[in-house]
Tab-separated table of C-alpha atoms and ligand atoms in Angstrom:
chain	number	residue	atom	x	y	z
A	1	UNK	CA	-42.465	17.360	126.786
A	2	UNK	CA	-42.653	17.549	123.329
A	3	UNK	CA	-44.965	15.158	122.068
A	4	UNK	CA	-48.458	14.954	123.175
A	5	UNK	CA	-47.806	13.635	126.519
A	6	UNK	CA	-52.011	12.180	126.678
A	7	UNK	CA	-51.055	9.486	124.721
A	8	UNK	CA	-48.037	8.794	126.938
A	9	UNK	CA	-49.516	8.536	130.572
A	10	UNK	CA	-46.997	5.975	131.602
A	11	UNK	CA	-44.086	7.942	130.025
A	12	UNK	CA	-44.763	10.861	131.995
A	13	UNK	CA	-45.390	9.577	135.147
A	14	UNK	CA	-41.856	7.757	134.409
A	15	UNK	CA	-40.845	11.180	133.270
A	16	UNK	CA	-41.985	13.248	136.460
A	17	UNK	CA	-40.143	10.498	139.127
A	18	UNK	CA	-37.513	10.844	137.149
A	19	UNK	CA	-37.246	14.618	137.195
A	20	UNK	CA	-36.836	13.923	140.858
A	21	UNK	CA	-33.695	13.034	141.257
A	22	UNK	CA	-32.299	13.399	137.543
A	23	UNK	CA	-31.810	17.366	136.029
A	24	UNK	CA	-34.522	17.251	133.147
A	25	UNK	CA	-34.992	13.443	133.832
A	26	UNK	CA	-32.237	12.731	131.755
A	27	UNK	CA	-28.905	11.831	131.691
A	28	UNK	CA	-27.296	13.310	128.696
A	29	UNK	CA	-28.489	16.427	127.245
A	30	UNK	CA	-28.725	15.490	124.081
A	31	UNK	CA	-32.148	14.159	125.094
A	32	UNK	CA	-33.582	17.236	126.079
A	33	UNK	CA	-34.579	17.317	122.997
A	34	UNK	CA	-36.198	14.322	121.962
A	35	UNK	CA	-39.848	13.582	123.612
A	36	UNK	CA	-39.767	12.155	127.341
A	37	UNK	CA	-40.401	8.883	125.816
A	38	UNK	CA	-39.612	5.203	128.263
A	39	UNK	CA	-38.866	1.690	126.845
A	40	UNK	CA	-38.950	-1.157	128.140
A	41	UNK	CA	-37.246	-2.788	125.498
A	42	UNK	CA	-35.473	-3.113	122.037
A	43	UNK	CA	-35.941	-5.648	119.802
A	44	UNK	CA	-33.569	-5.703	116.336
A	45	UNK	CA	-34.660	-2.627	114.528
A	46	UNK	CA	-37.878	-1.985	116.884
A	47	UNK	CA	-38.236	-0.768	120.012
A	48	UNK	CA	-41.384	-1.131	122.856
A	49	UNK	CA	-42.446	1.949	125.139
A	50	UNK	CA	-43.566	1.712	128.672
A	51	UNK	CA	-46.793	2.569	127.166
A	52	UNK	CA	-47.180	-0.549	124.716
A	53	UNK	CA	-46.302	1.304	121.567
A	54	UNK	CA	-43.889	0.261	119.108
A	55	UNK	CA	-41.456	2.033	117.711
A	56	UNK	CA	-39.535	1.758	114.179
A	57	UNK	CA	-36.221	2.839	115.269
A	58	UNK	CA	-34.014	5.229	112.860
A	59	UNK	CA	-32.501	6.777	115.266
A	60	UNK	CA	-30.678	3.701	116.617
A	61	UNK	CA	-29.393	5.058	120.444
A	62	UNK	CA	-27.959	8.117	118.451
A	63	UNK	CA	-25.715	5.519	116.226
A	64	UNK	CA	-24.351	2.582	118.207
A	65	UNK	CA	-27.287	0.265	117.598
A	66	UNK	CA	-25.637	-0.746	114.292
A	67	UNK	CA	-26.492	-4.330	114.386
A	68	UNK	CA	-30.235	-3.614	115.778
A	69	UNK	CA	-31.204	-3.672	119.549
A	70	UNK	CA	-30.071	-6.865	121.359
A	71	UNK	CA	-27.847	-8.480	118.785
A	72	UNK	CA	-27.947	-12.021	120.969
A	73	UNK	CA	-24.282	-12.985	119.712
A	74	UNK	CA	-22.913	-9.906	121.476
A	75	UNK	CA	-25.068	-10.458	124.455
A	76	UNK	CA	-23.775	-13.872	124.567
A	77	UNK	CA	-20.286	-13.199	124.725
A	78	UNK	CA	-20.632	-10.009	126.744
A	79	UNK	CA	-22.492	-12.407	129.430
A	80	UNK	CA	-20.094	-15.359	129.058
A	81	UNK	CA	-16.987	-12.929	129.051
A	82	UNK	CA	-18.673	-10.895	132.456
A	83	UNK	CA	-19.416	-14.198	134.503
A	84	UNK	CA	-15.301	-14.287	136.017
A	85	UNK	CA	-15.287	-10.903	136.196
A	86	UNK	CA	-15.124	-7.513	134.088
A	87	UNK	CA	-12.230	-5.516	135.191
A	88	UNK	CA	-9.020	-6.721	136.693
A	89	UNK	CA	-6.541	-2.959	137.187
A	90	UNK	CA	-4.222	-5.365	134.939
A	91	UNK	CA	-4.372	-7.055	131.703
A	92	UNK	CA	-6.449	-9.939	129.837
A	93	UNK	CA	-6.660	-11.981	126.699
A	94	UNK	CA	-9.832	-10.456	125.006
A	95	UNK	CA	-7.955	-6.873	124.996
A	96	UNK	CA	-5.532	-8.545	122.569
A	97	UNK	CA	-7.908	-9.981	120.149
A	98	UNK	CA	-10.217	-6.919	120.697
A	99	UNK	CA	-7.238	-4.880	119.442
A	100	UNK	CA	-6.092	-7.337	116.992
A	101	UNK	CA	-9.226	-7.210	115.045
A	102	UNK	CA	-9.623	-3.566	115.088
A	103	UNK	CA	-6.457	-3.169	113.074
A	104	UNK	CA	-7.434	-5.816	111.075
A	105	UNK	CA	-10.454	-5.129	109.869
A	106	UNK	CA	-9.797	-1.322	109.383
A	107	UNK	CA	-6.330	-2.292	107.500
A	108	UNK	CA	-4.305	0.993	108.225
A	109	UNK	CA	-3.650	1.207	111.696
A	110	UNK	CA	-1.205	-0.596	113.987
A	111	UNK	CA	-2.164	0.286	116.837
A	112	UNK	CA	-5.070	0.727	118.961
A	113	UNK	CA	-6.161	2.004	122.563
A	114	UNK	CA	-9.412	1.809	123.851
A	115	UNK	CA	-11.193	4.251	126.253
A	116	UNK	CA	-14.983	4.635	126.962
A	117	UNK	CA	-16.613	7.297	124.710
A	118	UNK	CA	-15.773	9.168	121.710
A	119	UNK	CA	-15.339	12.540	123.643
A	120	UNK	CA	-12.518	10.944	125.648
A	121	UNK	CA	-10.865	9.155	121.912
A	122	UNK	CA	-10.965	12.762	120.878
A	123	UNK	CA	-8.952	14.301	123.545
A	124	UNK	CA	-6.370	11.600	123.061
A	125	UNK	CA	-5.880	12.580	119.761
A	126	UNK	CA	-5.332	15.667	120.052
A	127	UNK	CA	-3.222	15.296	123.350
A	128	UNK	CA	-1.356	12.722	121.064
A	129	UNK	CA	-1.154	15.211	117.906
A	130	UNK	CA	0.754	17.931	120.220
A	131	UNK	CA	2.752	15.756	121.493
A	132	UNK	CA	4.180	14.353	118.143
A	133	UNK	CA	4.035	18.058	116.591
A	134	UNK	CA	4.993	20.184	119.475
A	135	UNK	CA	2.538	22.716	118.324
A	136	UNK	CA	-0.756	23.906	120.116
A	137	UNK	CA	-2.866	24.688	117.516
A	138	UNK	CA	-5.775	22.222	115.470
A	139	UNK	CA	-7.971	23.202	112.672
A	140	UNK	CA	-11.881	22.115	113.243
A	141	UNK	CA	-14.791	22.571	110.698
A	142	UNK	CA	-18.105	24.350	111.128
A	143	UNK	CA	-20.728	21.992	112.132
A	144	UNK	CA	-18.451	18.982	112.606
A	145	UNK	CA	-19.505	17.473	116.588
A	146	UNK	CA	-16.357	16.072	118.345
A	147	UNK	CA	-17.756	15.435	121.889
A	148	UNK	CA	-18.963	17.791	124.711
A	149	UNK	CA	-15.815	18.873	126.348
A	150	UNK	CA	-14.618	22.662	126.740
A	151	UNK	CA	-12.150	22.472	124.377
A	152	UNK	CA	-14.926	21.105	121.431
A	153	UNK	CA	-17.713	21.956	121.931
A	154	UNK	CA	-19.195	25.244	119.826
A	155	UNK	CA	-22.154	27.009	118.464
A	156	UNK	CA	-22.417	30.037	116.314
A	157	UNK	CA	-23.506	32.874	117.682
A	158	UNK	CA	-23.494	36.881	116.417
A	159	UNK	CA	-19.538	36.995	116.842
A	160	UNK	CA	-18.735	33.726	115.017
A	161	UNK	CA	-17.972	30.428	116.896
A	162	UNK	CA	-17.671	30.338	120.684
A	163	UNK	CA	-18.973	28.618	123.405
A	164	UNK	CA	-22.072	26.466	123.612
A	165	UNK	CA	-22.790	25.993	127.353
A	166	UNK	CA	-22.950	28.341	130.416
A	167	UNK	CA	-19.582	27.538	132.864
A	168	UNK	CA	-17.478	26.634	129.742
A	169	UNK	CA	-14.247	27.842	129.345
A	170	UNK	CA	-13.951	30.130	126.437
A	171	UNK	CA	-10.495	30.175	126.962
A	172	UNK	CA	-10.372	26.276	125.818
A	173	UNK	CA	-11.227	27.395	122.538
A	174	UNK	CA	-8.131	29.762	121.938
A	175	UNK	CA	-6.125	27.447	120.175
A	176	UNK	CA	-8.782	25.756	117.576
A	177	UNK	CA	-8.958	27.732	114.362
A	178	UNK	CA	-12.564	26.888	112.662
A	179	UNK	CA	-12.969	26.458	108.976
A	180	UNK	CA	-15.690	26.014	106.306
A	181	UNK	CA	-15.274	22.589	105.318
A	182	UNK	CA	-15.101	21.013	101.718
A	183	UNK	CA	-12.876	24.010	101.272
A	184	UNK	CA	-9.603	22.872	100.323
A	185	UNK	CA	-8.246	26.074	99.462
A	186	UNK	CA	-9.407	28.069	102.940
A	187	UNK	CA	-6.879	24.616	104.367
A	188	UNK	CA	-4.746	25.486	102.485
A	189	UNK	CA	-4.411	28.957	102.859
A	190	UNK	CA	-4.262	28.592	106.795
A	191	UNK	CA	-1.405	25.857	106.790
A	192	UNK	CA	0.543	28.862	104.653
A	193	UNK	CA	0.255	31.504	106.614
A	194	UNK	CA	0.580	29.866	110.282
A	195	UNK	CA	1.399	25.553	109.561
A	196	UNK	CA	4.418	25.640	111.977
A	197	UNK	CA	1.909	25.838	114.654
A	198	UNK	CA	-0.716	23.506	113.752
A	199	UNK	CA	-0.813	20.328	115.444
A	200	UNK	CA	-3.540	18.262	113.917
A	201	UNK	CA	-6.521	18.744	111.642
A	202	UNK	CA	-9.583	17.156	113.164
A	203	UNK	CA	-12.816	16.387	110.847
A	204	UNK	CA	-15.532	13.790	110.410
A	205	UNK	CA	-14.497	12.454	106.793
A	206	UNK	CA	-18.070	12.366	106.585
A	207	UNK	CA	-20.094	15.448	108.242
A	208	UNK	CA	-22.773	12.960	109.753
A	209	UNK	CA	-23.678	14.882	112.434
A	210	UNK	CA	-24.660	18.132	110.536
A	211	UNK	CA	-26.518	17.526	107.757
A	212	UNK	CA	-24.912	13.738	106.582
A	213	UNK	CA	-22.649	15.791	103.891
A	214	UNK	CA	-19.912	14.226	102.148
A	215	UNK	CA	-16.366	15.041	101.004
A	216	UNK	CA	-16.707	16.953	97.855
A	217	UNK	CA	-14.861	14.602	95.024
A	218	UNK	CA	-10.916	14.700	95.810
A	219	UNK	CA	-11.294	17.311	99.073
A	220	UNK	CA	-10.155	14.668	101.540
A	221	UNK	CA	-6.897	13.866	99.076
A	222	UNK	CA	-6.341	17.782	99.476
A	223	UNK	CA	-6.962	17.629	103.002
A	224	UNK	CA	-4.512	14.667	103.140
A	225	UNK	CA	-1.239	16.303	100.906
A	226	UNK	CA	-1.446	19.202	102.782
A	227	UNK	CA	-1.626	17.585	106.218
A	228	UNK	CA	2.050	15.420	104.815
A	229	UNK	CA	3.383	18.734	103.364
A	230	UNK	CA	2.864	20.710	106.619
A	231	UNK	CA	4.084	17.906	109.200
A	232	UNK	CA	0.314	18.334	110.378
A	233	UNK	CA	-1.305	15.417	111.921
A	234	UNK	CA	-4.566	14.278	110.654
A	235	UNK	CA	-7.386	13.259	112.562
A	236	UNK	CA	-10.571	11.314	110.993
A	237	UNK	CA	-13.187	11.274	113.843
A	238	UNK	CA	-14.910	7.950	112.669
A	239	UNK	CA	-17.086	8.120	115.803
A	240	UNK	CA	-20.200	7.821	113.470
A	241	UNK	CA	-18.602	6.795	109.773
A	242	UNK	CA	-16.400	4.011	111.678
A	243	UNK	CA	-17.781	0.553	110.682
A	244	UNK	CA	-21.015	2.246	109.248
A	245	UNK	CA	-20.128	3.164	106.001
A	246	UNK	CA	-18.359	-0.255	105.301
A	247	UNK	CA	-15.937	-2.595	107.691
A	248	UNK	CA	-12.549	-0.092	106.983
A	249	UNK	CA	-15.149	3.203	107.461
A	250	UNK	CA	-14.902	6.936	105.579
A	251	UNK	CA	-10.869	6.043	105.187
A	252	UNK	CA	-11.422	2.939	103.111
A	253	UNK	CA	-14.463	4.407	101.413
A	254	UNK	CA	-12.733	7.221	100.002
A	255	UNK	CA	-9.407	5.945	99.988
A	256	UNK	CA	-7.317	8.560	102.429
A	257	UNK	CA	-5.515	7.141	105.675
A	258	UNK	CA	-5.202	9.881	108.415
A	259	UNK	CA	-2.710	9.514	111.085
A	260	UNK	CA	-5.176	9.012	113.975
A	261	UNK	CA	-8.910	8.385	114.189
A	262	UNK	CA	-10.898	7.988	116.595
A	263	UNK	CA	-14.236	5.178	116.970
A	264	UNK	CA	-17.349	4.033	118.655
A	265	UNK	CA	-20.839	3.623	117.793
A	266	UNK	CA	-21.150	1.045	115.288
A	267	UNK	CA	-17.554	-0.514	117.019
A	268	UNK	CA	-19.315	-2.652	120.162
A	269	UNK	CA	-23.028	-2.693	118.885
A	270	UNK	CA	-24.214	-0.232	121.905
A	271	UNK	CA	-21.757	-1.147	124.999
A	272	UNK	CA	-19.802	2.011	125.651
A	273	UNK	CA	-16.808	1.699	124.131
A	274	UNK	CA	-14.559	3.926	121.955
A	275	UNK	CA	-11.025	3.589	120.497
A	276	UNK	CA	-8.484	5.376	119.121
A	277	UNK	CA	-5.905	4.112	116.582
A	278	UNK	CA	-3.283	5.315	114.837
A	279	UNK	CA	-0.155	4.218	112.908
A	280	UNK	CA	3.095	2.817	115.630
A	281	UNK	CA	5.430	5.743	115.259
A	282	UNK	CA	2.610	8.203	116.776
A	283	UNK	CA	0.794	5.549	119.143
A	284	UNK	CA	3.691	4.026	120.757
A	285	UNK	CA	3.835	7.178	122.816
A	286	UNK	CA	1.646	6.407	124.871
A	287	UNK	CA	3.550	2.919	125.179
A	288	UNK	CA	6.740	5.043	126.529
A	289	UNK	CA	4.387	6.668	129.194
A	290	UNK	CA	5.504	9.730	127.526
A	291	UNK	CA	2.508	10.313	127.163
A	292	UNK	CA	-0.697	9.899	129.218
A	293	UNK	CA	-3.750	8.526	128.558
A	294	UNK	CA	-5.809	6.570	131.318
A	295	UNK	CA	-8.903	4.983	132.316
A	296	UNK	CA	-10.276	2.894	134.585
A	297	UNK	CA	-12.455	1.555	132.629
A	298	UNK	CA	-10.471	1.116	129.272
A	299	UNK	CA	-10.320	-1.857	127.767
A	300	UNK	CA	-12.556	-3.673	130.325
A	301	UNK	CA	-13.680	-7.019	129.778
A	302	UNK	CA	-17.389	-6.429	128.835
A	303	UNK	CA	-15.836	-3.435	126.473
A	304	UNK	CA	-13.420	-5.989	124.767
A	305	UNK	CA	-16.046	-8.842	124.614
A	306	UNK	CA	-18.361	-6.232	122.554
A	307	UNK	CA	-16.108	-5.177	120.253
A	308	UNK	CA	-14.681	-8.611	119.551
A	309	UNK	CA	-18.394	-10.528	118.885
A	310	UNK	CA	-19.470	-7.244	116.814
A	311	UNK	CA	-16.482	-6.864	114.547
A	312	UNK	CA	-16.267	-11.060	113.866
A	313	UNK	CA	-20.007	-10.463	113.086
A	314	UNK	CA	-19.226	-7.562	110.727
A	315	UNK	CA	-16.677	-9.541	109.304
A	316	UNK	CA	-17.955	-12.735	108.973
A	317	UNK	CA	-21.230	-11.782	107.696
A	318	UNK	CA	-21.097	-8.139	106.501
A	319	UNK	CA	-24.518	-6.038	106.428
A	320	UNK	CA	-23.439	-3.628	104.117
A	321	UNK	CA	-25.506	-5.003	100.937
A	322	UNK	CA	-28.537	-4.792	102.619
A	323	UNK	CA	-27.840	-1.553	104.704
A	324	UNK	CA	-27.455	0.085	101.018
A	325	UNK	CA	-30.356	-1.392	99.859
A	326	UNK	CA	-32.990	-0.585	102.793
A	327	UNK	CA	-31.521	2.740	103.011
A	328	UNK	CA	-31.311	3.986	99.275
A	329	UNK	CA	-35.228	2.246	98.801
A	330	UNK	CA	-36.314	4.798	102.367
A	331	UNK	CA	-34.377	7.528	100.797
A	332	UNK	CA	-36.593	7.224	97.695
A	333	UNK	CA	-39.914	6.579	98.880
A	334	UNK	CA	-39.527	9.582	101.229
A	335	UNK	CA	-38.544	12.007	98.164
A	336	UNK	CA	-42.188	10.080	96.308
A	337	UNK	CA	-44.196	10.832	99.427
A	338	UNK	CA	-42.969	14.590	99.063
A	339	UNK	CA	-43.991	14.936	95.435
A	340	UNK	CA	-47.072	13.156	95.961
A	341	UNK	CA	-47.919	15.441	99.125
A	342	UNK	CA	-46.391	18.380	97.004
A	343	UNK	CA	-44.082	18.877	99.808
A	344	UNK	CA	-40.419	19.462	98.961
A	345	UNK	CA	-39.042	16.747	101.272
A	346	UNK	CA	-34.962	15.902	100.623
A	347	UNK	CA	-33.562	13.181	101.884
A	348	UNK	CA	-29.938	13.114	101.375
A	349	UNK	CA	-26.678	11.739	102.229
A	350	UNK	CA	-25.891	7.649	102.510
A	351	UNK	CA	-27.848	4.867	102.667
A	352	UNK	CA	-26.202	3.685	106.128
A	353	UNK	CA	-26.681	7.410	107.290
A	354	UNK	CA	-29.232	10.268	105.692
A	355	UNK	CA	-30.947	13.396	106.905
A	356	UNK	CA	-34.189	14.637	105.853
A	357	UNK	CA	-35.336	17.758	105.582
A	358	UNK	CA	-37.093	20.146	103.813
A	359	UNK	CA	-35.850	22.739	100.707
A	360	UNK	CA	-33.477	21.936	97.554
A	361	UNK	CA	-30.296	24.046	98.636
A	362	UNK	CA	-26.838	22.876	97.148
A	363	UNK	CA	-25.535	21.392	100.553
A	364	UNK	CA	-22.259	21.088	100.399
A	365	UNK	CA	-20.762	23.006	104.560
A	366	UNK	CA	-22.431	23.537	107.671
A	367	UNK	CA	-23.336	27.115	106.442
A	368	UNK	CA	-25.261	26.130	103.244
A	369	UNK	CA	-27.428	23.409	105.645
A	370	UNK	CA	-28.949	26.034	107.305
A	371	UNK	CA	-30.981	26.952	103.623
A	372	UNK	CA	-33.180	23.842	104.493
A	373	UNK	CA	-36.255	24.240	106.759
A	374	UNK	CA	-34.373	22.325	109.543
A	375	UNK	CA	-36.927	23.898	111.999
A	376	UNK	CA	-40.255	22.896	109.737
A	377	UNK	CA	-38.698	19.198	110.053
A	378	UNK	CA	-37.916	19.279	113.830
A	379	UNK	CA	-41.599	19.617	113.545
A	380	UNK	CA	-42.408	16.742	111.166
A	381	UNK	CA	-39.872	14.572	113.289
A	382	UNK	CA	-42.377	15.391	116.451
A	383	UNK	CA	-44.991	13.986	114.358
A	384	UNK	CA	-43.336	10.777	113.008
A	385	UNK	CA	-42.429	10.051	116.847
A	386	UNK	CA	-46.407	10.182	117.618
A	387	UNK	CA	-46.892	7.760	114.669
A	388	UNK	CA	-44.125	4.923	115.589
A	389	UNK	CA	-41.103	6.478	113.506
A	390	UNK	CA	-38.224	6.821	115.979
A	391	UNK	CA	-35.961	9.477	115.129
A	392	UNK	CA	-33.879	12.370	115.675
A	393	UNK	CA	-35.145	16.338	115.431
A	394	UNK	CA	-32.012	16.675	113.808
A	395	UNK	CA	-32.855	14.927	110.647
A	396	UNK	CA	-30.097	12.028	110.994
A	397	UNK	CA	-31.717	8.615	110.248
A	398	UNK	CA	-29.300	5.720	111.157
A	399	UNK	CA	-30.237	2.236	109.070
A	400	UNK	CA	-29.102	-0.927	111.305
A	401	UNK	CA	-28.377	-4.373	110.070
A	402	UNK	CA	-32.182	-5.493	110.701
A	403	UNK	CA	-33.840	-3.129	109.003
A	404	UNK	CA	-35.448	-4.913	106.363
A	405	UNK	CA	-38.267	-4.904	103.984
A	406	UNK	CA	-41.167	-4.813	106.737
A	407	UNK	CA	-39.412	-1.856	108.805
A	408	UNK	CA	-39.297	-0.501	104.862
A	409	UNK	CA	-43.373	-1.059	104.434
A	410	UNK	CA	-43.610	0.462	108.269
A	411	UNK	CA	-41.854	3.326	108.045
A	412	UNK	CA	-42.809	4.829	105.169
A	413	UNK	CA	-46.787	3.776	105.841
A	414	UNK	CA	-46.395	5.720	108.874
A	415	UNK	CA	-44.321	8.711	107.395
A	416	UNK	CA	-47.116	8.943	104.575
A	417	UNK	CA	-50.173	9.013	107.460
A	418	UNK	CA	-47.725	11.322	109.370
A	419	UNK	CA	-47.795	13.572	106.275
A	420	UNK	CA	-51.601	13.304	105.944
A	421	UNK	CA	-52.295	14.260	109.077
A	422	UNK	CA	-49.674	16.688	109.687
A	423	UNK	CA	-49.944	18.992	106.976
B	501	PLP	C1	-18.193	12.415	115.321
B	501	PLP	C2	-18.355	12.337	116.806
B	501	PLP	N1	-17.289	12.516	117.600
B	501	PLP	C3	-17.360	12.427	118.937
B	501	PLP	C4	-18.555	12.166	119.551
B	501	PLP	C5	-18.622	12.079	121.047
B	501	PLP	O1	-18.833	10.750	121.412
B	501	PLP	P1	-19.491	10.402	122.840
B	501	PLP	O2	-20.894	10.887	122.817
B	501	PLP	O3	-19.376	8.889	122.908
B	501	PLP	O4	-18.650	11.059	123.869
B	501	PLP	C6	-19.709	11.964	118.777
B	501	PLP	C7	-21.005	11.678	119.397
B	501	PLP	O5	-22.035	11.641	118.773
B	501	PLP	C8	-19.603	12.054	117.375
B	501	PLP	O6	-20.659	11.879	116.577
């Protein structure tokens, strides 16, 4: 237990029953890493703790929270939609305007299949991407996160990438090649020497998960003429950037369609669901039963409900003004509480989606990241936690729909006492 588990007596009782039956009292591992904390409940952009505190929440269920905890228009429909039942082993009417509106409000694709987390919309890209290609091979980027499956999941170690977990398979890993990225030419090179047996090339358009980096100015163009000129399928992972950093995502923002791309998160508002989409020529595969992709729990009705009341709400009132605005004002007054306590705080990165950290480094790839004090701010984020700032070691802060200007006042009055008595 990370934080100082005194002040959380109720937390850690919680914690120690659920150690019981649960490995590490958790049930991802992702949250082995944040403090044992409980709620009891989320409230727009603030959350409650078994323990009576409140919480300002940046860290918004690691992304999906996009339209703040409890969004009652999406709990309304998911309610209505479950009453006659959620899953019927055949078809119903919501998966059609679930689907409709995904295309629609992202523009490019045509088609669309849902499944239940990104991991799984990952895997059916990629199964998709050999299948079109008839090649094994896909090109990843350091740093980029794509789900916690044997075939994608990495850390760097003494001999370069390889596997993250004890009982993966490092053989799963044989046919990824790993690349800087924002390095066009490194693409480019690759795709020379060994394109006829590249399948797909798989990147967040947006490295949110490492550091919040974006596309250096006309790298994703690159990315995209070399992709056409090698018969190489590209993959956006939008898993984070879909929906986030405007209603058509990283594609529209920056103006390059991949072939397939894969979303969640910010997609259903919190209910688990992810989708992949993709232009007809590719997707219709899976149409033919050529090939497979399955799910018992695709495209249920509770999944379909969600991502139909979060999209018309996305669409009917977008949140992107004020997302930009909240965000870009927290962005500043962090860097003004680091020159006023002469710290050298950076916060960097997009008003929907930043990271703090400590240092000035260029950032620009997963390799020039690690010049910040990342582990002097997995301290700090300890600290904010124990004052009411809810967020990730990691230095990702997500900024929902109802963050607004008291969060703004909250959150940065509790980073600057955080400060005062943390340094
Ligand atoms: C870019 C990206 N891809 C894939 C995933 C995996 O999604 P999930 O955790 O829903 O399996 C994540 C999760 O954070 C992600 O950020």
């Amino acid at each position: 237990m990370s934080t100082d588990a005194r002040r959380h007596p109720r937390s850690r009782e919680l914690h120690r029953r659920a150690s019981r039956h649960t490995p590490g009292g958790v049930h991802s591992n992702v949250r082995l890493a944040g403090p044992r904390i409980f709620f009891e409940s989320g409230n727009g952009p603030w959350l409650r703790s078994v323990d009576g505190d409140d919480y300002v929440d940046y860290l918004l269920g690691q992304g999906p929270n996009f339209l703040g905890h409890a969004p009652q228009a999406v709990v309304q429909a998911v309610h209505e939609a479950s009453r006659t039942g959620v899953i019927f082993g055949g078809q119903h009417e919501l998966e059609i305007e679930a689907a409709e509106l995904v295309c629609s409000t992202l523009r490019w694709p045509d088609m669309v299949r849902f499944c239940v987390s990104g991991t799984e919309a990952v895997q059916a890209a990629f199964r998709l991407a050999r299948a079109v290609t008839g090649r094994t091979r896909i090109v990843r980027f350091e740093g980029h996160y794509h789900g916690w499956l044997d075939n994608v999941l990495m850390a760097l170690g003494d001999d370069g990438w390889g596997v993250a977990s004890a009982g993966q398979l490092a053989g799963h890993l044989d046919d990824f090649v790993v690349l800087p990225w924002n390095d066009a030419d490194r693409l480019a090179t690759v795709l020379a020497e060994e394109g006829e047996r590249i399948a797909a090339v798989v990147m967040e358009p947006v490295m949110i998960n490492a550091g919040v980096i974006e596309p250096l100015p006309g790298y994703l163009q690159r990315v995209r003429e070399l992709c056409t000129s090698h018969g190489v399928v590209l993959i956006f992972d939008e898993v984070l950037s879909g929906f986030r950093l405007g209603l058509d995502g990283a594609a529209g923002r920056y103006g390059v369609t991949p072939d397939l791309a894969t979303y969640a998160k910010a997609l259903a508002a919190g209910w688990p669901v992810a989708a992949l989409a993709g232009r007809a020529e590719l997707m219709e595969r899976f149409g033919t039963g050529e090939v497979n992709h399955s799910g018992t729990f695709n495209g249920s009705v509770v999944a379909t409900a969600a991502v139909k009341a979060s999209l018309e709400l996305l669409r009917d009132n977008p949140p992107y003004a004020g997302i930009e605005e909240h965000g870009t004002a927290l962005m500043a007054g962090i860097r003004e509480l680091g020159q006023s306590y002469g710290v050298p705080l950076r916060a960097a990165g997009l008003p929907a989606a930043f990271h703090v950290s400590f240092g000035d480094a260029e950032v620009v790839d997963y390799r020039s990241l690690q010049q910040l004090d990342l582990a002097r701010y997995e301290d700090l984020a300890e600290a904010l936690v124990d004052h009411g700032v809810w967020v990730a070691s990691r230095g990702v802060w997500y900024v929902s729909a109802t963050h607004g200007p008291g969060e703004l006042d909250a959150a940065l009055t509790r980073f600057a006492k955080t400060l005062t008595e943390w340094l």
